[in-house]
mmCIF file of the C-alpha atoms, coordinates in Angstrom:
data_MODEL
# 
_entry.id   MODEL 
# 
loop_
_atom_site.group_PDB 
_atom_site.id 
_atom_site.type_symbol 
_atom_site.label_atom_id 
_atom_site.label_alt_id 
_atom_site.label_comp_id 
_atom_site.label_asym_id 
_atom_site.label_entity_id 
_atom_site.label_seq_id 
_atom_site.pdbx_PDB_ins_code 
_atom_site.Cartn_x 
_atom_site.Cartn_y 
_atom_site.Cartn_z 
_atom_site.occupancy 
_atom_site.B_iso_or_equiv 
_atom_site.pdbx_formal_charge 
_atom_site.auth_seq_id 
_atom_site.auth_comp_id 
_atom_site.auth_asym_id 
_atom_site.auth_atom_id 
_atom_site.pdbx_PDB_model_num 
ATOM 1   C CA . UNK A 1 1   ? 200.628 116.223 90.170  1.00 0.00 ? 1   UNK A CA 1 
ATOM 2   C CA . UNK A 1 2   ? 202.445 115.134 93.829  1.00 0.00 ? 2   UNK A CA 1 
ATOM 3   C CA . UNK A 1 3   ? 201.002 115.990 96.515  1.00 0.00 ? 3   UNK A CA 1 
ATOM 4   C CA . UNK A 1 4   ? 202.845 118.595 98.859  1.00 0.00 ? 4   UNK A CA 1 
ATOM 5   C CA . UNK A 1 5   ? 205.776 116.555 101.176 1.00 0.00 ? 5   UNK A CA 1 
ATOM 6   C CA . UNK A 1 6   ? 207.275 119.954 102.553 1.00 0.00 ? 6   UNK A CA 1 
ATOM 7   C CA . UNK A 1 7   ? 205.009 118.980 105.545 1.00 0.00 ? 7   UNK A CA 1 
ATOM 8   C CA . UNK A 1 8   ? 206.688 115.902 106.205 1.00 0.00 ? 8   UNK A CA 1 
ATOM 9   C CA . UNK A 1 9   ? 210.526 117.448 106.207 1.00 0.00 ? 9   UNK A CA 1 
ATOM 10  C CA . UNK A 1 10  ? 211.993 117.993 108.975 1.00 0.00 ? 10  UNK A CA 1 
ATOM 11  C CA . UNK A 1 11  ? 214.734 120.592 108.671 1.00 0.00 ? 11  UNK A CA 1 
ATOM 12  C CA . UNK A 1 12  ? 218.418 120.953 110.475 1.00 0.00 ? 12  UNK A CA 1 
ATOM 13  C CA . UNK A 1 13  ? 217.377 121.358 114.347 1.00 0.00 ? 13  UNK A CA 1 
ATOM 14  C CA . UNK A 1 14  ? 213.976 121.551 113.968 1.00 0.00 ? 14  UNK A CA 1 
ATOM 15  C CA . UNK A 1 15  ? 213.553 117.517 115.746 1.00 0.00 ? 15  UNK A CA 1 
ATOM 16  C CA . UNK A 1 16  ? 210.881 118.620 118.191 1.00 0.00 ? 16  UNK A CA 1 
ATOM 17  C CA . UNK A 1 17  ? 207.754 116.390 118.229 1.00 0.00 ? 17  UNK A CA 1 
ATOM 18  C CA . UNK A 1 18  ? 205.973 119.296 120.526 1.00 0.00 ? 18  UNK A CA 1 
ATOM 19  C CA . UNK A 1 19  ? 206.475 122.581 121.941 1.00 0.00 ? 19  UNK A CA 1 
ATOM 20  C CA . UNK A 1 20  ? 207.043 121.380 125.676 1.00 0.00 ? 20  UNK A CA 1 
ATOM 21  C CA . UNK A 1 21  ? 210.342 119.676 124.159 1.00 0.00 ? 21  UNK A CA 1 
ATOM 22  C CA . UNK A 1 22  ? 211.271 123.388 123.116 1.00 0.00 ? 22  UNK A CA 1 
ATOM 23  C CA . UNK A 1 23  ? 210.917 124.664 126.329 1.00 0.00 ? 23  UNK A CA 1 
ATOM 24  C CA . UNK A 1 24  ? 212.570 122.114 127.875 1.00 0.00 ? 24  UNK A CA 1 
ATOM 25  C CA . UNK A 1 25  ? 215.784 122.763 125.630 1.00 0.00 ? 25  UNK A CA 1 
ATOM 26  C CA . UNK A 1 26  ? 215.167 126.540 126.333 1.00 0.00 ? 26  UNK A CA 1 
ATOM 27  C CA . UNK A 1 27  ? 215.334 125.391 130.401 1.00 0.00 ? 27  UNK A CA 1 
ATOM 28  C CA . UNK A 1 28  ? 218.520 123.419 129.838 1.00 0.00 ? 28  UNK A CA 1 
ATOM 29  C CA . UNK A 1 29  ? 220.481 125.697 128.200 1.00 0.00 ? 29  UNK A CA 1 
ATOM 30  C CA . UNK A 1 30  ? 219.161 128.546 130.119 1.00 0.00 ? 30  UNK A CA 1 
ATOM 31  C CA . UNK A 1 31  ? 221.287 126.978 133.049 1.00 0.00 ? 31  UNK A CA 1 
ATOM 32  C CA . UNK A 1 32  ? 224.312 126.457 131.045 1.00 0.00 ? 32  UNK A CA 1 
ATOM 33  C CA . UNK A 1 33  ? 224.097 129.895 129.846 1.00 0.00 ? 33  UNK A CA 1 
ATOM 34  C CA . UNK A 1 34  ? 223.979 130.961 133.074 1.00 0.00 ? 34  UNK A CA 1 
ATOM 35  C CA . UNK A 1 35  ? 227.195 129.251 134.334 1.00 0.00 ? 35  UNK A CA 1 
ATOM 36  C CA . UNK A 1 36  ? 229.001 130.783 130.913 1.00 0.00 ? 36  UNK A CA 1 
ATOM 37  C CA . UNK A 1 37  ? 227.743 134.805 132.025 1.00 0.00 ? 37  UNK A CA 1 
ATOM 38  C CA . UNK A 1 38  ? 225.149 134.651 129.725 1.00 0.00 ? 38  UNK A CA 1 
ATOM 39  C CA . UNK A 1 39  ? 222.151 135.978 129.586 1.00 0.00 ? 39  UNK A CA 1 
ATOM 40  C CA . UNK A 1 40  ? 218.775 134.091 130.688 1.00 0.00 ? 40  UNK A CA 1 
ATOM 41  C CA . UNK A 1 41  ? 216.787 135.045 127.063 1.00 0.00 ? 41  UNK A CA 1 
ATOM 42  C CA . UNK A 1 42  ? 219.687 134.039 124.893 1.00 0.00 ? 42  UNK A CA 1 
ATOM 43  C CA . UNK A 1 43  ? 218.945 129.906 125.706 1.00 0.00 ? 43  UNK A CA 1 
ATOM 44  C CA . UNK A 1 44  ? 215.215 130.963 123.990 1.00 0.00 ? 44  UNK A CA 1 
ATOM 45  C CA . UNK A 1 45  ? 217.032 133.721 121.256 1.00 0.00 ? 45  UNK A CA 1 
ATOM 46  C CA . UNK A 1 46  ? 219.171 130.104 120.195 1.00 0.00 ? 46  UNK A CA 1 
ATOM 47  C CA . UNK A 1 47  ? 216.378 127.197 120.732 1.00 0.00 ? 47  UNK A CA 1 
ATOM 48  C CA . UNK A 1 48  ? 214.064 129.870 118.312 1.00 0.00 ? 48  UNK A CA 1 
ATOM 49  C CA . UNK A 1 49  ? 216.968 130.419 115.652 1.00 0.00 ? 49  UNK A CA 1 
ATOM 50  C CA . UNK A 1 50  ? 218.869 127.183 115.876 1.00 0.00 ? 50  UNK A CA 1 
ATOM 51  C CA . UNK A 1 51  ? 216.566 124.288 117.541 1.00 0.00 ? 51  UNK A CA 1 
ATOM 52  C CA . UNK A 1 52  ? 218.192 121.205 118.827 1.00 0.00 ? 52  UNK A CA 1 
ATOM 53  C CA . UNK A 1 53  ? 221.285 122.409 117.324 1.00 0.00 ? 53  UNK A CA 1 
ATOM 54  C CA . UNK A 1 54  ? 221.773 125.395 119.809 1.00 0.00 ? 54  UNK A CA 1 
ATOM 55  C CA . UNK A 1 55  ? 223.024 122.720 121.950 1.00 0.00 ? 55  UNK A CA 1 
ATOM 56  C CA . UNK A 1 56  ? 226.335 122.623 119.254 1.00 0.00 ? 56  UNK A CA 1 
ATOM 57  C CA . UNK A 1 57  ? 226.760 126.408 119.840 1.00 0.00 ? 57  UNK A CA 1 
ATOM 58  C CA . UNK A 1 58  ? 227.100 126.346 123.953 1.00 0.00 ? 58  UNK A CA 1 
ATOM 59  C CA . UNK A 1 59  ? 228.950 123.050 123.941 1.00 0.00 ? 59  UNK A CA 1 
ATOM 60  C CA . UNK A 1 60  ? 231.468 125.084 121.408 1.00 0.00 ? 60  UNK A CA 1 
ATOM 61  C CA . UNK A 1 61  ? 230.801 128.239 123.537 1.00 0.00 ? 61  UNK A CA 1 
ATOM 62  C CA . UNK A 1 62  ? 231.815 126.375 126.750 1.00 0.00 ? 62  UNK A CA 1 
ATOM 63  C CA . UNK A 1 63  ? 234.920 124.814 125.310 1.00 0.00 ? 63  UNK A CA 1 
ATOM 64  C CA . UNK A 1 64  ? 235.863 128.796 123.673 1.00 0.00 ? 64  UNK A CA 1 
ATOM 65  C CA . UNK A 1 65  ? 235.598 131.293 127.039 1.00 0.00 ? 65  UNK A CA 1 
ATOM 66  C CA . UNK A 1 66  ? 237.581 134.595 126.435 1.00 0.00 ? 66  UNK A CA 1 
ATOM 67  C CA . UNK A 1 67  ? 235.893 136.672 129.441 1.00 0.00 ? 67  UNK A CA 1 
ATOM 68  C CA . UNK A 1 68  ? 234.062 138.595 127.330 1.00 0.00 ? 68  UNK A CA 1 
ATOM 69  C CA . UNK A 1 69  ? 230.270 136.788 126.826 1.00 0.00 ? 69  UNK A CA 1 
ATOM 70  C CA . UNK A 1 70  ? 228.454 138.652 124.664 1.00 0.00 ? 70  UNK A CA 1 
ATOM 71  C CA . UNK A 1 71  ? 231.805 138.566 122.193 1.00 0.00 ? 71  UNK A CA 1 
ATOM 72  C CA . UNK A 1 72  ? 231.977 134.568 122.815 1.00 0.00 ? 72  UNK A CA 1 
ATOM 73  C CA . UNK A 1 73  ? 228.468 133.909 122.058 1.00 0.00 ? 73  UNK A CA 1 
ATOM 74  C CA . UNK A 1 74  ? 228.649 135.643 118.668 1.00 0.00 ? 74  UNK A CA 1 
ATOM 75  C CA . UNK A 1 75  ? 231.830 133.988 117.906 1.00 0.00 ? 75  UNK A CA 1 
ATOM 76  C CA . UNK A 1 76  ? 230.338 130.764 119.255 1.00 0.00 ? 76  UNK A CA 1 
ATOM 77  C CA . UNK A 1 77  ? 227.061 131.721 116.165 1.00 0.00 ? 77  UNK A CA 1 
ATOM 78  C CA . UNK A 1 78  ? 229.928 132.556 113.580 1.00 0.00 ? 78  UNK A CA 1 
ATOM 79  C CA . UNK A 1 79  ? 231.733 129.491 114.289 1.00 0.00 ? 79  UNK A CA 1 
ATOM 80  C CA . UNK A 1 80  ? 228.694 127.464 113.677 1.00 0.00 ? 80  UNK A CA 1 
ATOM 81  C CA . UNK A 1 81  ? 227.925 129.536 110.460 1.00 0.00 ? 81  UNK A CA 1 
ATOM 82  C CA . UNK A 1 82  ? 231.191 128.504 108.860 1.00 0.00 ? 82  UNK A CA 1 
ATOM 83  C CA . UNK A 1 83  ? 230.941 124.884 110.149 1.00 0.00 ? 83  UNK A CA 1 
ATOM 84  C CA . UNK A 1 84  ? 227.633 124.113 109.353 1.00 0.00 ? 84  UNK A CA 1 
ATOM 85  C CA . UNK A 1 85  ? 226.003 126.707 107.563 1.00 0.00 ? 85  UNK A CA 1 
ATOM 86  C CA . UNK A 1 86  ? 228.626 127.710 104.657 1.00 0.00 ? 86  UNK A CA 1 
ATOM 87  C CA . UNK A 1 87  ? 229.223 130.938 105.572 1.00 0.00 ? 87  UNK A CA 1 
ATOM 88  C CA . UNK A 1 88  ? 232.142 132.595 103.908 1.00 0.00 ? 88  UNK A CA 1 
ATOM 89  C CA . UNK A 1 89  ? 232.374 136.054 104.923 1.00 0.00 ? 89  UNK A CA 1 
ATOM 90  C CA . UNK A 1 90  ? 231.429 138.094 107.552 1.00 0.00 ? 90  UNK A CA 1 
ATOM 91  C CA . UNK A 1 91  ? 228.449 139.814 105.536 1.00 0.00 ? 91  UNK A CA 1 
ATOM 92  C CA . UNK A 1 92  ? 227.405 136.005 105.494 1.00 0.00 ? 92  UNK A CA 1 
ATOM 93  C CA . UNK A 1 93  ? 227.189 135.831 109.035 1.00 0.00 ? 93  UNK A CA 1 
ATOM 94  C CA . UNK A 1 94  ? 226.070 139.032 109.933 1.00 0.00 ? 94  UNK A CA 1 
ATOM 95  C CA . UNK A 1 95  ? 223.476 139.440 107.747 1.00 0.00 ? 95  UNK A CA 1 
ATOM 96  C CA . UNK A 1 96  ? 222.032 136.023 106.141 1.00 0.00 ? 96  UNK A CA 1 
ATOM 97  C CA . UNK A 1 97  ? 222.889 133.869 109.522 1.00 0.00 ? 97  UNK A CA 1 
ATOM 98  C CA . UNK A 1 98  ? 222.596 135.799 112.395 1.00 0.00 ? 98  UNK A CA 1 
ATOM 99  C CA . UNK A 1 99  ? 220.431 138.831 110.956 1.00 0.00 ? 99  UNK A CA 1 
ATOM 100 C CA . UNK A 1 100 ? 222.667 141.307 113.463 1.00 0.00 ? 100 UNK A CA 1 
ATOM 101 C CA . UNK A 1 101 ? 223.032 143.917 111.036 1.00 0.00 ? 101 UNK A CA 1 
ATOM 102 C CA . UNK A 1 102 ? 219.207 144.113 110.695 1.00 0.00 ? 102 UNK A CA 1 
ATOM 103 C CA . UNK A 1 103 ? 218.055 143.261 114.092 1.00 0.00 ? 103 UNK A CA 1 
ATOM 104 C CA . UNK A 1 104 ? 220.758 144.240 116.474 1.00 0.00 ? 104 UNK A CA 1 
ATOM 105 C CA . UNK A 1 105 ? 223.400 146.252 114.380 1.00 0.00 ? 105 UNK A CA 1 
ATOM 106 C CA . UNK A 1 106 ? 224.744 147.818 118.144 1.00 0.00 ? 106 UNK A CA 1 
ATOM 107 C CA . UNK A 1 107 ? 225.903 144.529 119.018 1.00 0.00 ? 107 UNK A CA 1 
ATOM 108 C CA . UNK A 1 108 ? 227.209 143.791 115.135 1.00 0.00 ? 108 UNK A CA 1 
ATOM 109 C CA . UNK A 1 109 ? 229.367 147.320 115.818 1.00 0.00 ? 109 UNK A CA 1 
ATOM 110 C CA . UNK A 1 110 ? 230.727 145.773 119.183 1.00 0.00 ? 110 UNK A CA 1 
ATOM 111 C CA . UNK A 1 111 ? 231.815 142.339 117.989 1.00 0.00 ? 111 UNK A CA 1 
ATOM 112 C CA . UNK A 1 112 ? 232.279 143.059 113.916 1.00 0.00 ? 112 UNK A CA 1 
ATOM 113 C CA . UNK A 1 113 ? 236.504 143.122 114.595 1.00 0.00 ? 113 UNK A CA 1 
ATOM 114 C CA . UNK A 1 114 ? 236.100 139.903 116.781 1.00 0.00 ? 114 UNK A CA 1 
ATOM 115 C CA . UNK A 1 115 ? 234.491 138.632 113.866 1.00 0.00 ? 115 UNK A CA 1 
ATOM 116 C CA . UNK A 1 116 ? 236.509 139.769 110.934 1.00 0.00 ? 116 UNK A CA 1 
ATOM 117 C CA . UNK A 1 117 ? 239.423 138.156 112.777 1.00 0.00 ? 117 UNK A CA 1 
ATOM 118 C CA . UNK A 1 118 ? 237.732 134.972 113.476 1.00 0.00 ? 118 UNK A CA 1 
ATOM 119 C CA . UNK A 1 119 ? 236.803 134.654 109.561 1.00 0.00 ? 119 UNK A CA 1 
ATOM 120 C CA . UNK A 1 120 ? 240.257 135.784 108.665 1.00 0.00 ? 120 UNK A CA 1 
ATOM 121 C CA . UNK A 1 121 ? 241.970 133.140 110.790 1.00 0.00 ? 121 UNK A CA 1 
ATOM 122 C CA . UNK A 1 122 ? 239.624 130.119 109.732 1.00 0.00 ? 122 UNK A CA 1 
ATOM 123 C CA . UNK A 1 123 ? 240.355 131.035 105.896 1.00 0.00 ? 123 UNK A CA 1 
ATOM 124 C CA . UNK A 1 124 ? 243.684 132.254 106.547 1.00 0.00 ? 124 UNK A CA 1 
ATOM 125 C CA . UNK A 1 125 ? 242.709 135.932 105.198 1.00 0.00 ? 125 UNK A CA 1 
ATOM 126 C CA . UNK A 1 126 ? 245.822 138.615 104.352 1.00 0.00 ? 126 UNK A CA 1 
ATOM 127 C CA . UNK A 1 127 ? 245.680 141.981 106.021 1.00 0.00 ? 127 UNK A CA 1 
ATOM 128 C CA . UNK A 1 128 ? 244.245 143.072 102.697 1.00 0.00 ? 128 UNK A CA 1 
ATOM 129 C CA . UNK A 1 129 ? 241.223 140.391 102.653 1.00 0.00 ? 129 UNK A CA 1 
ATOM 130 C CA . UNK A 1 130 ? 240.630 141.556 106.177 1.00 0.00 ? 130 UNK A CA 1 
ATOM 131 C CA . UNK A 1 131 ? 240.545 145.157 105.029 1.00 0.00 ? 131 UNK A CA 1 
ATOM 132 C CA . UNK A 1 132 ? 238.243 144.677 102.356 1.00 0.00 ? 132 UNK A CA 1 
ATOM 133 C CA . UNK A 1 133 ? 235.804 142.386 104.243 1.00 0.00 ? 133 UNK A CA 1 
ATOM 134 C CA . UNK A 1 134 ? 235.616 144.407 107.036 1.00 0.00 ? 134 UNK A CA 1 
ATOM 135 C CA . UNK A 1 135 ? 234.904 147.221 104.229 1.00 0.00 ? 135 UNK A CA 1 
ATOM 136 C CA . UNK A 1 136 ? 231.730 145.324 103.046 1.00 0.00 ? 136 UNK A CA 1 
ATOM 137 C CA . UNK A 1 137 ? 230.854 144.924 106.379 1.00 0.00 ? 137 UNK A CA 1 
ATOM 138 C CA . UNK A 1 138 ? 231.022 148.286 107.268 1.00 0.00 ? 138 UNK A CA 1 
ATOM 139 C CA . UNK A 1 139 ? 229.456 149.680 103.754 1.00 0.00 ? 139 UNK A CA 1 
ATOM 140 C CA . UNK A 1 140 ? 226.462 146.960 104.461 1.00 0.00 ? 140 UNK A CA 1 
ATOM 141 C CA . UNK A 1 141 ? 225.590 148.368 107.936 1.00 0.00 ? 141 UNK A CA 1 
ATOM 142 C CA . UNK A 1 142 ? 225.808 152.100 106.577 1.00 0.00 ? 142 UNK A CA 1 
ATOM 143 C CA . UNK A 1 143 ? 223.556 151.546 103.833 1.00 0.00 ? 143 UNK A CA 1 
ATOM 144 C CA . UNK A 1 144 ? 221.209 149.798 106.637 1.00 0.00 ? 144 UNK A CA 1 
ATOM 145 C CA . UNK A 1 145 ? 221.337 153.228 108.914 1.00 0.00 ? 145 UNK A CA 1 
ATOM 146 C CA . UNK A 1 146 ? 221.626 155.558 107.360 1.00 0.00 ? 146 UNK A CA 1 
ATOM 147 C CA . UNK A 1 147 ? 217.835 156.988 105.702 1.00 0.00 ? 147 UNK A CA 1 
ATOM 148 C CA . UNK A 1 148 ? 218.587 159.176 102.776 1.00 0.00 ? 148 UNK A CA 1 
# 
């Protein structure tokens, strides 16, 4: 039998040869963050998720500014998701990428239109597509509050 290799693998971001390289990341992007209305924990929220590549996210996320931060950061995530992470649909995103509709379904609520439209527009969704994603969506986050 082979030995074990998973060690050895170094997955998508995850090019840190020790934790003070981590930090360091989290420092940088804190700043940019800053400059973009961001908040100061969401440069340590995207180094923990993402690793090196968080630094794809803000340079998309300072290149996409709509005035609205919180909305441009999750579009910024959902962008990456489709680009680099083959997500399809919303649900995708929202659940298997970003985990908002487990671990921060208020701030799925406030940005799920922003991101229907965003996944409609990059696969060039009818009115009906967008109606019955944003159905999943919404059926998926009822079945997640709702304690019967």
């Amino acid at each position: 039998m082979k030995s074990c290799t998973t060690d050895k693998m170094i997955l998508p971001g995850g090019d840190f040869t020790e934790y003070s390289e981590v930090k360091k990341l989290e420092a940088e992007l804190a700043g940019k963050l800053g400059t973009l209305n961001q908040r100061g924990n969401e440069a340590t929220n995207l180094v923990h998720l993402y690793g090196t590549q968080s630094k794809t996210i803000v340079d998309y996320l300072e290149q996409h500014q709509t005035g609205e931060p919180e909305q441009d950061l999750v579009l910024a995530k959902a962008w990456f998701a489709v680009q680099h992470e083959m997500a399809i649909t919303p649900l995708d995103f929202i659940n298997r990428r970003s985990g908002l509709l487990y671990f921060n379904h208020p701030k799925m609520i406030r940005n799920l239109q922003a991101v229907i439209a965003y996944f409609a527009s990059e696969f060039n969704w009818s009115n009906e597509e967008k109606t019955k994603q944003t159905q999943i969506a919404e059926q998926a986050l009822a079945e997640v509050i709702r304690f019967e």
